[in-house]
Short mmCIF file of C-alpha atoms in Angstrom, two decimals:
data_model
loop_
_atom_site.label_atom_id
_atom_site.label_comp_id
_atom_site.label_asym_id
_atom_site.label_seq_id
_atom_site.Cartn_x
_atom_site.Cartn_y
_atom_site.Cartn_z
CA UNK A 1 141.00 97.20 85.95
CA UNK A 2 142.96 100.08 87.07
CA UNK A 3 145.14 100.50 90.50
CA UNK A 4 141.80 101.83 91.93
CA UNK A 5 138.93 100.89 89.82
CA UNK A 6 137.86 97.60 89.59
CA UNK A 7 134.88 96.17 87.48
CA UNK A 8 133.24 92.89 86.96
CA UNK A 9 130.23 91.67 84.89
CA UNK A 10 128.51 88.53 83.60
CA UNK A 11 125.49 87.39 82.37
CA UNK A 12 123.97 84.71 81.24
CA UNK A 13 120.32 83.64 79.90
CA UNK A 14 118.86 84.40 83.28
CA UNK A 15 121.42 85.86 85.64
CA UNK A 16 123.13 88.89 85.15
CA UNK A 17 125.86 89.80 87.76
CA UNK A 18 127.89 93.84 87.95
CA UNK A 19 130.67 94.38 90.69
CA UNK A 20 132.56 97.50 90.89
CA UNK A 21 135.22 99.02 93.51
CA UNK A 22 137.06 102.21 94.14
CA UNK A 23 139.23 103.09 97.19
CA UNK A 24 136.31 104.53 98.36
CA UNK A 25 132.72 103.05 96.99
CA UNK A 26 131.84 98.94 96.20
CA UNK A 27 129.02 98.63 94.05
CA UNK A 28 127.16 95.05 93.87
CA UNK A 29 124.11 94.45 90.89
CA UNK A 30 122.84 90.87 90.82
CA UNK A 31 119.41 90.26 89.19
CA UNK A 32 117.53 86.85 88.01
CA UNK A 33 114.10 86.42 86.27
CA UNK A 34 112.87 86.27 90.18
CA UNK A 35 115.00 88.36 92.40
CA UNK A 36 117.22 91.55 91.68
CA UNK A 37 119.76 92.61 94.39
CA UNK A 38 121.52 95.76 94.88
CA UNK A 39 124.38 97.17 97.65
CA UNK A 40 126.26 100.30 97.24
CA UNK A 41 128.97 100.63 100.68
CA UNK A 42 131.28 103.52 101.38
CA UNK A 43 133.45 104.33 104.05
CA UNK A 44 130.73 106.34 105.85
CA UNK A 45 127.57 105.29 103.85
CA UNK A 46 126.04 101.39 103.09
CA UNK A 47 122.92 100.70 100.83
CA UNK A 48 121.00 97.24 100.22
CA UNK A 49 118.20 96.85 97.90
CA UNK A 50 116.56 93.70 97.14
CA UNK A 51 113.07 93.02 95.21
CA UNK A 52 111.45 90.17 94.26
CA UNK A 53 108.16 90.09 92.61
CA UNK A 54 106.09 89.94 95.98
CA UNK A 55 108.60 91.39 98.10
CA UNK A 56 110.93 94.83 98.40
CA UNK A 57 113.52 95.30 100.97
CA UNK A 58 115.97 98.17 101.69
CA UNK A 59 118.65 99.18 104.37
CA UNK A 60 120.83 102.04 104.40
CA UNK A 61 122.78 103.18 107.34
CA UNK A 62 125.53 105.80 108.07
CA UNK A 63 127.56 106.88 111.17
CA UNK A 64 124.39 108.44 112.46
CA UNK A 65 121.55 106.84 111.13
CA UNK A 66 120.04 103.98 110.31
CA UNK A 67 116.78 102.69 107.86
CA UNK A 68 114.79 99.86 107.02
CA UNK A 69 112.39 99.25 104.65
CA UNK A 70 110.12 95.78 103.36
CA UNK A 71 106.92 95.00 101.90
CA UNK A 72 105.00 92.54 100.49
CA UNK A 73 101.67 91.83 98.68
CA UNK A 74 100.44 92.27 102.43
CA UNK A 75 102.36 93.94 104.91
CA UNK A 76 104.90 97.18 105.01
CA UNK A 77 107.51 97.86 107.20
CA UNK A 78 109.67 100.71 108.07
CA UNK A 79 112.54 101.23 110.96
CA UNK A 80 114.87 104.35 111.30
CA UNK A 81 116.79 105.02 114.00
CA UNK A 82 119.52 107.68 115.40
CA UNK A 83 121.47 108.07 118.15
CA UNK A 84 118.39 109.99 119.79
CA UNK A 85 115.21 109.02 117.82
CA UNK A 86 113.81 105.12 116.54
CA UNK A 87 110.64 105.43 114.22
CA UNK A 88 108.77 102.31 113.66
CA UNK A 89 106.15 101.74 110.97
CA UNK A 90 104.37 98.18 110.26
CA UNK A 91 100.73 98.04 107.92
CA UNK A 92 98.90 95.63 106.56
CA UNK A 93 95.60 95.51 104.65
CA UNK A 94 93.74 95.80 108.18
CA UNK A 95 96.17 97.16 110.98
CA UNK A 96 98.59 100.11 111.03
CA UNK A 97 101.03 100.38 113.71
CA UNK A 98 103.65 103.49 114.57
CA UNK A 99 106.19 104.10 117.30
CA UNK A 100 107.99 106.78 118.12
CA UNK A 101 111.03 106.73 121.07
CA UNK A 102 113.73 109.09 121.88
CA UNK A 103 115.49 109.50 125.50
CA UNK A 104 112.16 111.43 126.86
CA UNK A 105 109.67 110.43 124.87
CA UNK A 106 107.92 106.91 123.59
CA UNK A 107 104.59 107.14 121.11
CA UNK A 108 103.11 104.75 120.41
CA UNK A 109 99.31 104.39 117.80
CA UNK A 110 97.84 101.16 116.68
CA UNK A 111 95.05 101.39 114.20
CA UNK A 112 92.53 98.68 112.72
CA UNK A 113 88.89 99.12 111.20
CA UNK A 114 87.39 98.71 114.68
CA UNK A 115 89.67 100.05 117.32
CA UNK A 116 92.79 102.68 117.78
CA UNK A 117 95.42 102.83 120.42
CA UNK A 118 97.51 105.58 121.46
CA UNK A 119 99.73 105.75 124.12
CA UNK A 120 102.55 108.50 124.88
CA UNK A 121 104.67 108.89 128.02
CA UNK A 122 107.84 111.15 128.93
CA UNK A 123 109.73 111.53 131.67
CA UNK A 124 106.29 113.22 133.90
CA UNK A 125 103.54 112.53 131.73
CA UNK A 126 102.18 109.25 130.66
CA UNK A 127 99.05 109.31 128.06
CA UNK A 128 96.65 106.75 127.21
CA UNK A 129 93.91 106.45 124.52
CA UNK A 130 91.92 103.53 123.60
CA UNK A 131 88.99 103.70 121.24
CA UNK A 132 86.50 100.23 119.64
CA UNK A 133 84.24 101.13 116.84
CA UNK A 134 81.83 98.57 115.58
CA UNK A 135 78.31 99.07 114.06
CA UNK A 136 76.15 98.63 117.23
CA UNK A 137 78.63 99.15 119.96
CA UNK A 138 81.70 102.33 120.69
CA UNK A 139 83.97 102.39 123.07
CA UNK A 140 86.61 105.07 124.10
CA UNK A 141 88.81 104.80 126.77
CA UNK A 142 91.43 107.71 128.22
CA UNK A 143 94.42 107.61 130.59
CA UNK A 144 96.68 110.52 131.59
CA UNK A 145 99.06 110.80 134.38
CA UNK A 146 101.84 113.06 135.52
CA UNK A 147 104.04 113.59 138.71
CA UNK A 148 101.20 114.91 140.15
CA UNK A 149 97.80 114.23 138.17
CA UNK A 150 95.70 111.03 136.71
CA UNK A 151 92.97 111.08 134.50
CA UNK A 152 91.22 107.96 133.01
CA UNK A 153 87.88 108.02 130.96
CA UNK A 154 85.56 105.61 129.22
CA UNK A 155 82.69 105.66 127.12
CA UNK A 156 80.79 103.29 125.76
CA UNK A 157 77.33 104.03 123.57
CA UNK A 158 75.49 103.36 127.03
CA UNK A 159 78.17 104.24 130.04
CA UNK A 160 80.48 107.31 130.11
CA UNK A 161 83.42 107.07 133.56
CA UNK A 162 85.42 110.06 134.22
CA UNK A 163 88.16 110.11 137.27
CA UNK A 164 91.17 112.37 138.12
CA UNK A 165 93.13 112.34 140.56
CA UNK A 166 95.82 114.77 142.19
CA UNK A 167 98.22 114.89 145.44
CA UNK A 168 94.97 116.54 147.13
CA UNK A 169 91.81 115.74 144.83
CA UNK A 170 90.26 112.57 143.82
CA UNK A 171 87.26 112.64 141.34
CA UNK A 172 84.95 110.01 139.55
CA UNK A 173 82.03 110.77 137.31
CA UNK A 174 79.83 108.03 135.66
CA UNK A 175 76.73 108.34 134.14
CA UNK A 176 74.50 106.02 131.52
CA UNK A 177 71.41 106.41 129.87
CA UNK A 178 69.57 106.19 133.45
CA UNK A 179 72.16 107.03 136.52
CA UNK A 180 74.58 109.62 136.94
CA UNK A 181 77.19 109.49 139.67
CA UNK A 182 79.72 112.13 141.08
CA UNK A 183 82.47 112.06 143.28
CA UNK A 184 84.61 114.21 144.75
CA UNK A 185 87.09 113.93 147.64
CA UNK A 186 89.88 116.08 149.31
CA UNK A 187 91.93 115.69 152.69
CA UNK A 188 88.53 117.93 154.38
CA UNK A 189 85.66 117.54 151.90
CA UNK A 190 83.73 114.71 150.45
CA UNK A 191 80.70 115.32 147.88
CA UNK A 192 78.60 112.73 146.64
CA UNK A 193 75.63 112.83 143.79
CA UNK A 194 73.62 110.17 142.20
CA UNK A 195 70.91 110.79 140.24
CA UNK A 196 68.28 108.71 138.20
CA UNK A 197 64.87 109.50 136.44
CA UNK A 198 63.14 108.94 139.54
CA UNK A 199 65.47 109.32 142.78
CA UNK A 200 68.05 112.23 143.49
CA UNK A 201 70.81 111.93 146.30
CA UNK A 202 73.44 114.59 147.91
CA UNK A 203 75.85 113.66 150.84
CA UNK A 204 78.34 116.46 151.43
CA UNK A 205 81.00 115.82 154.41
CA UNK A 206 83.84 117.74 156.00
CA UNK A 207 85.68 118.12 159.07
CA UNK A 208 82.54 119.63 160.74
CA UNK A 209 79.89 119.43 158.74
CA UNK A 210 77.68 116.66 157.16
CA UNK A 211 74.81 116.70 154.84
CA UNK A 212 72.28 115.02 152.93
CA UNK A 213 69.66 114.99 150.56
CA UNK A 214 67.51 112.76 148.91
CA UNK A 215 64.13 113.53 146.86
CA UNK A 216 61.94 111.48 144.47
CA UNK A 217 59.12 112.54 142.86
CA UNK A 218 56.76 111.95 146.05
CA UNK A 219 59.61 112.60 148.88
CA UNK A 220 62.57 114.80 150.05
CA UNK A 221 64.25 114.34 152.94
CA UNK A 222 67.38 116.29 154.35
CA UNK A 223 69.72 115.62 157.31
CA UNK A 224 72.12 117.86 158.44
CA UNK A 225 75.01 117.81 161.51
CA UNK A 226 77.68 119.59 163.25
CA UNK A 227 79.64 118.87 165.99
CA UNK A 228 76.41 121.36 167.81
CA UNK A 229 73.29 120.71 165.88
CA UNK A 230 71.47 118.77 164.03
CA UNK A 231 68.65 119.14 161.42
CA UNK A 232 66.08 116.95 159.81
CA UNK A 233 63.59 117.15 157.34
CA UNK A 234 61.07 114.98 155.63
CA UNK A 235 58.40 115.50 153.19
CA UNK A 236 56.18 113.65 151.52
CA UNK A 237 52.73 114.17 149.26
CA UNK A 238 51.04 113.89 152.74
CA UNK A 239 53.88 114.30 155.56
CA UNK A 240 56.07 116.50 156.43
CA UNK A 241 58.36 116.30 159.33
CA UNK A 242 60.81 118.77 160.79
CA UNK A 243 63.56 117.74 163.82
CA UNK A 244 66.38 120.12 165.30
CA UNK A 245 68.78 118.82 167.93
CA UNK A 246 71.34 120.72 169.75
CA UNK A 247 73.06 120.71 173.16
CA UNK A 248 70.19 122.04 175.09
CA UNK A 249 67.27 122.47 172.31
CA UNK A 250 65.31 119.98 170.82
CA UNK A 251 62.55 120.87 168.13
CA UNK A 252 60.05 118.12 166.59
CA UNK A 253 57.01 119.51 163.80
CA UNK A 254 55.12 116.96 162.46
CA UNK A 255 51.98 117.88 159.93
CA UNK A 256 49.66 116.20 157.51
CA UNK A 257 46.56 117.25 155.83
CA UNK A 258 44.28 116.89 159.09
CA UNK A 259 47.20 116.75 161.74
CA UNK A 260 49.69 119.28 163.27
CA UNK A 261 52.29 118.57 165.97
CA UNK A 262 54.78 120.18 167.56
CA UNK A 263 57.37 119.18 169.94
CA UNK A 264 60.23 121.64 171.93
CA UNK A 265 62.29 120.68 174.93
CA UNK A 266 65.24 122.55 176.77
CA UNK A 267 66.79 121.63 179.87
CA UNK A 268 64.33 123.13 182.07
CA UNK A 269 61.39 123.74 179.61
CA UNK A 270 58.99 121.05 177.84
CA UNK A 271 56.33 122.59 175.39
CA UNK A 272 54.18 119.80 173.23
CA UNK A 273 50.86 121.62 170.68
CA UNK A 274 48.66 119.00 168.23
CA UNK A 275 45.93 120.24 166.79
CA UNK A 276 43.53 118.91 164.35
CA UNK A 277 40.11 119.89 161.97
CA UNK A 278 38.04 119.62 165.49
CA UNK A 279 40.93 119.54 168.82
CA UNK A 280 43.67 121.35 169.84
CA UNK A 281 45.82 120.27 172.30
CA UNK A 282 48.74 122.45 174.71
CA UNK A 283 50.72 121.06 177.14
CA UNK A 284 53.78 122.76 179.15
CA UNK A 285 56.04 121.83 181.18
CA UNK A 286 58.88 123.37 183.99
CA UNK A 287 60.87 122.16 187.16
CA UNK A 288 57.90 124.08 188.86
CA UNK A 289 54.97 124.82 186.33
CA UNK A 290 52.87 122.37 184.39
CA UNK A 291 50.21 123.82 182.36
CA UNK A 292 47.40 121.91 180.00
CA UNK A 293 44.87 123.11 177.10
CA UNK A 294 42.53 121.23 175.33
CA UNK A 295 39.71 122.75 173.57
CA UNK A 296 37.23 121.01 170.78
CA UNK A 297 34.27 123.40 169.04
CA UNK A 298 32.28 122.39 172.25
CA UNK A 299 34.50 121.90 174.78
CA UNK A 300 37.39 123.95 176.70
CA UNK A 301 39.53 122.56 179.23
CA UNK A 302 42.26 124.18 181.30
CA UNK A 303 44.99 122.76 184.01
CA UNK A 304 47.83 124.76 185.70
CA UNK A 305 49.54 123.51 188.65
CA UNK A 306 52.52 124.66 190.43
CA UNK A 307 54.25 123.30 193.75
CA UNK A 308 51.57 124.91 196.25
CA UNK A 309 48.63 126.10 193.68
CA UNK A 310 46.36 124.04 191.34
CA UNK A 311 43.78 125.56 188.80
CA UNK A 312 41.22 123.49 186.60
CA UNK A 313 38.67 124.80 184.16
CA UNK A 314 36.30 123.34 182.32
CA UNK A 315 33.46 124.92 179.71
CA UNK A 316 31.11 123.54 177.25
CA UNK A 317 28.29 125.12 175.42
CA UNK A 318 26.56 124.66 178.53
CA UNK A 319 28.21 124.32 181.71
CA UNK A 320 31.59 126.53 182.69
CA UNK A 321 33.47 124.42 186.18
CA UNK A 322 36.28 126.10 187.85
CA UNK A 323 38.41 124.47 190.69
CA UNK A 324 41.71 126.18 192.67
CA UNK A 325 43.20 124.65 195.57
CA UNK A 326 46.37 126.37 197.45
CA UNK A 327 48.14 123.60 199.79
CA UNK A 328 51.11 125.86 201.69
CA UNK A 329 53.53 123.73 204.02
CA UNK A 330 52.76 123.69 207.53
CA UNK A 331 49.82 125.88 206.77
CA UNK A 332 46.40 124.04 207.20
CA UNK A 333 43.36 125.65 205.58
CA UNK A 334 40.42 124.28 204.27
CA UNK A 335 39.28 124.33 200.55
CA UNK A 336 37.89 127.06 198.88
CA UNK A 337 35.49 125.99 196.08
CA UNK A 338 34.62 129.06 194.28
CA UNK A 339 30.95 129.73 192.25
#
């Protein structure tokens, strides 16, 4: 030994021991048949090792940072860490995990043969990812949100789900091997599909407006309304039907394969037409004026009649009739029956 070095060693069949110092670094050695130790220390800088024959570990650390590391036969783990940053590492034969922090940001990943996680978030955005793998069945799952926005979707070997969301927007998606659904949805406007291998359907919806639609392979029908009018329609292999509505106006159609009808009515007028292979039918309608018509391939038929005047025809292959009577107030005359 000196005034600033001093040493030490021994050993013996199975232990061997070293110690060394300066004014500035300690050394330490120790080692067995099992187990061999080593630290190293300075003013600014400090170092551990130690290793068996199924085991490792080692530190160091200085004014600023700091690391870890162990294993085994099985498992391996790792730490560092600053005065911003930690790292974290663990694996073993069948999961691997990692994180990741500093003052904004934390990341984090977990692995195994069937499934992985992620995850990351900072200060405005926070991520999520999720994903199972196995031989008959995968699954994925997603999540992302900020300040502002949010997203989260799934899928699955069978189902896929998709939504986001904003201050102003909301939508959702979701479909399998059969359906498929869509949403969407503001402060004014909602919209709304589904759709499978045999039916179809629309609804669309705002501040004013509303629609929708449905159709199949053998039908469609559509509706559609305001704060004025409203529309709807049907149709089938064999039917199809037609209605319009507004303040004053109402419109009916109705028709088939043999069979047409029609249907319009205002305040003050009423109008009404069927009509088939063999009849046809008209009817009309005023405050002051009603007038019929009805004619087959054999027979015609007429009727008008107003407040003071009334008219009826009649005609068939063979015989024609015609009939008019006046009737005035106060005004008494007899009938006049015309040839």
């Amino acid at each position: 030994a000196t005034s600033h070095v001093s040493v030490y060693r021994t050993s013996t069949g199975h232990v061997s021991v070293y110690r060394t110092s300066t004014g500035h670094v300690s050394v330490y050695r120790t080692s067995t048949d099992h187990v061999s130790v080593y630290r190293r220390s300075t003013a600014h800088v400090s170092v551990y090792r130690r290793s068996t024959a199924h085991m490792s570990v080692y530190r160091t650390s200085t004014g600023h940072v700091s690391v870890y590391r162990t294993s085994t036969n099985h498992v391996s783990v790792y730490r560092r860490s600053t005065a911003h940053v930690s790292v974290y590492r663990r694996s073993t034969a069948h999961v691997s995990v990692y994180r990741r922090s500093t003052a904004h940001v934390s990341v984090y990943r977990r692995s195994t043969a069937h499934m992985s996680v992620y995850l990351r978030s900072t200060d405005h955005v926070s991520v999520y990812h999720r994903s199972i793998y196995r031989i008959s069945v995968s699954q994925s799952v997603y999540r992302r949100s900020t300040d502002h926005v949010s997203v989260y979707r799934t899928s699955t070997g069978h189902m896929s789900v998709y939504r986001t969301s904003t201050g102003h927007v909301s939508v959702y998606r979701t479909s399998t091997n059969h359906v498929s659904v869509y949403r969407r949805s503001t402060a004014h406007v909602s919209v709304y599909r589904r759709s499978t291998d045999h039916v179809s359907v629309y609804r669309r919806s705002t501040d004013h407006v509303s629609v929708y639609r449905r159709s199949t392979a053998h039908m469609s029908v559509y509706r559609r309304s305001t704060g004025h009018v409203s529309v709807y329609r049907r149709s089938t292999d064999h039917v199809s039907v037609y209605r319009r509505s507004i303040a004053h106006v109402s419109v009916y159609r109705r028709s088939t394969a043999h069979v047409s009808v029609f249907r319009r009515s205002t305040a003050h007028v009423s109008v009404y037409r069927r009509s088939t292979a063999h009849v046809s039918v008209y009817r009309r309608s005023t405050a002051h004026v009603s007038v019929y018509r009805r004619s087959t391939a054999h027979v015609s038929v007429y009727r008008r009649s107003t407040e003071h005047v009334s008219v009826y025809r009649r005609s068939t292959d063979h015989v024609s009739v015609y009939h008019r009577s006046i009737c005035l107030p106060q005004v008494h005359r007899p009938r006049v029956r015309l040839p």
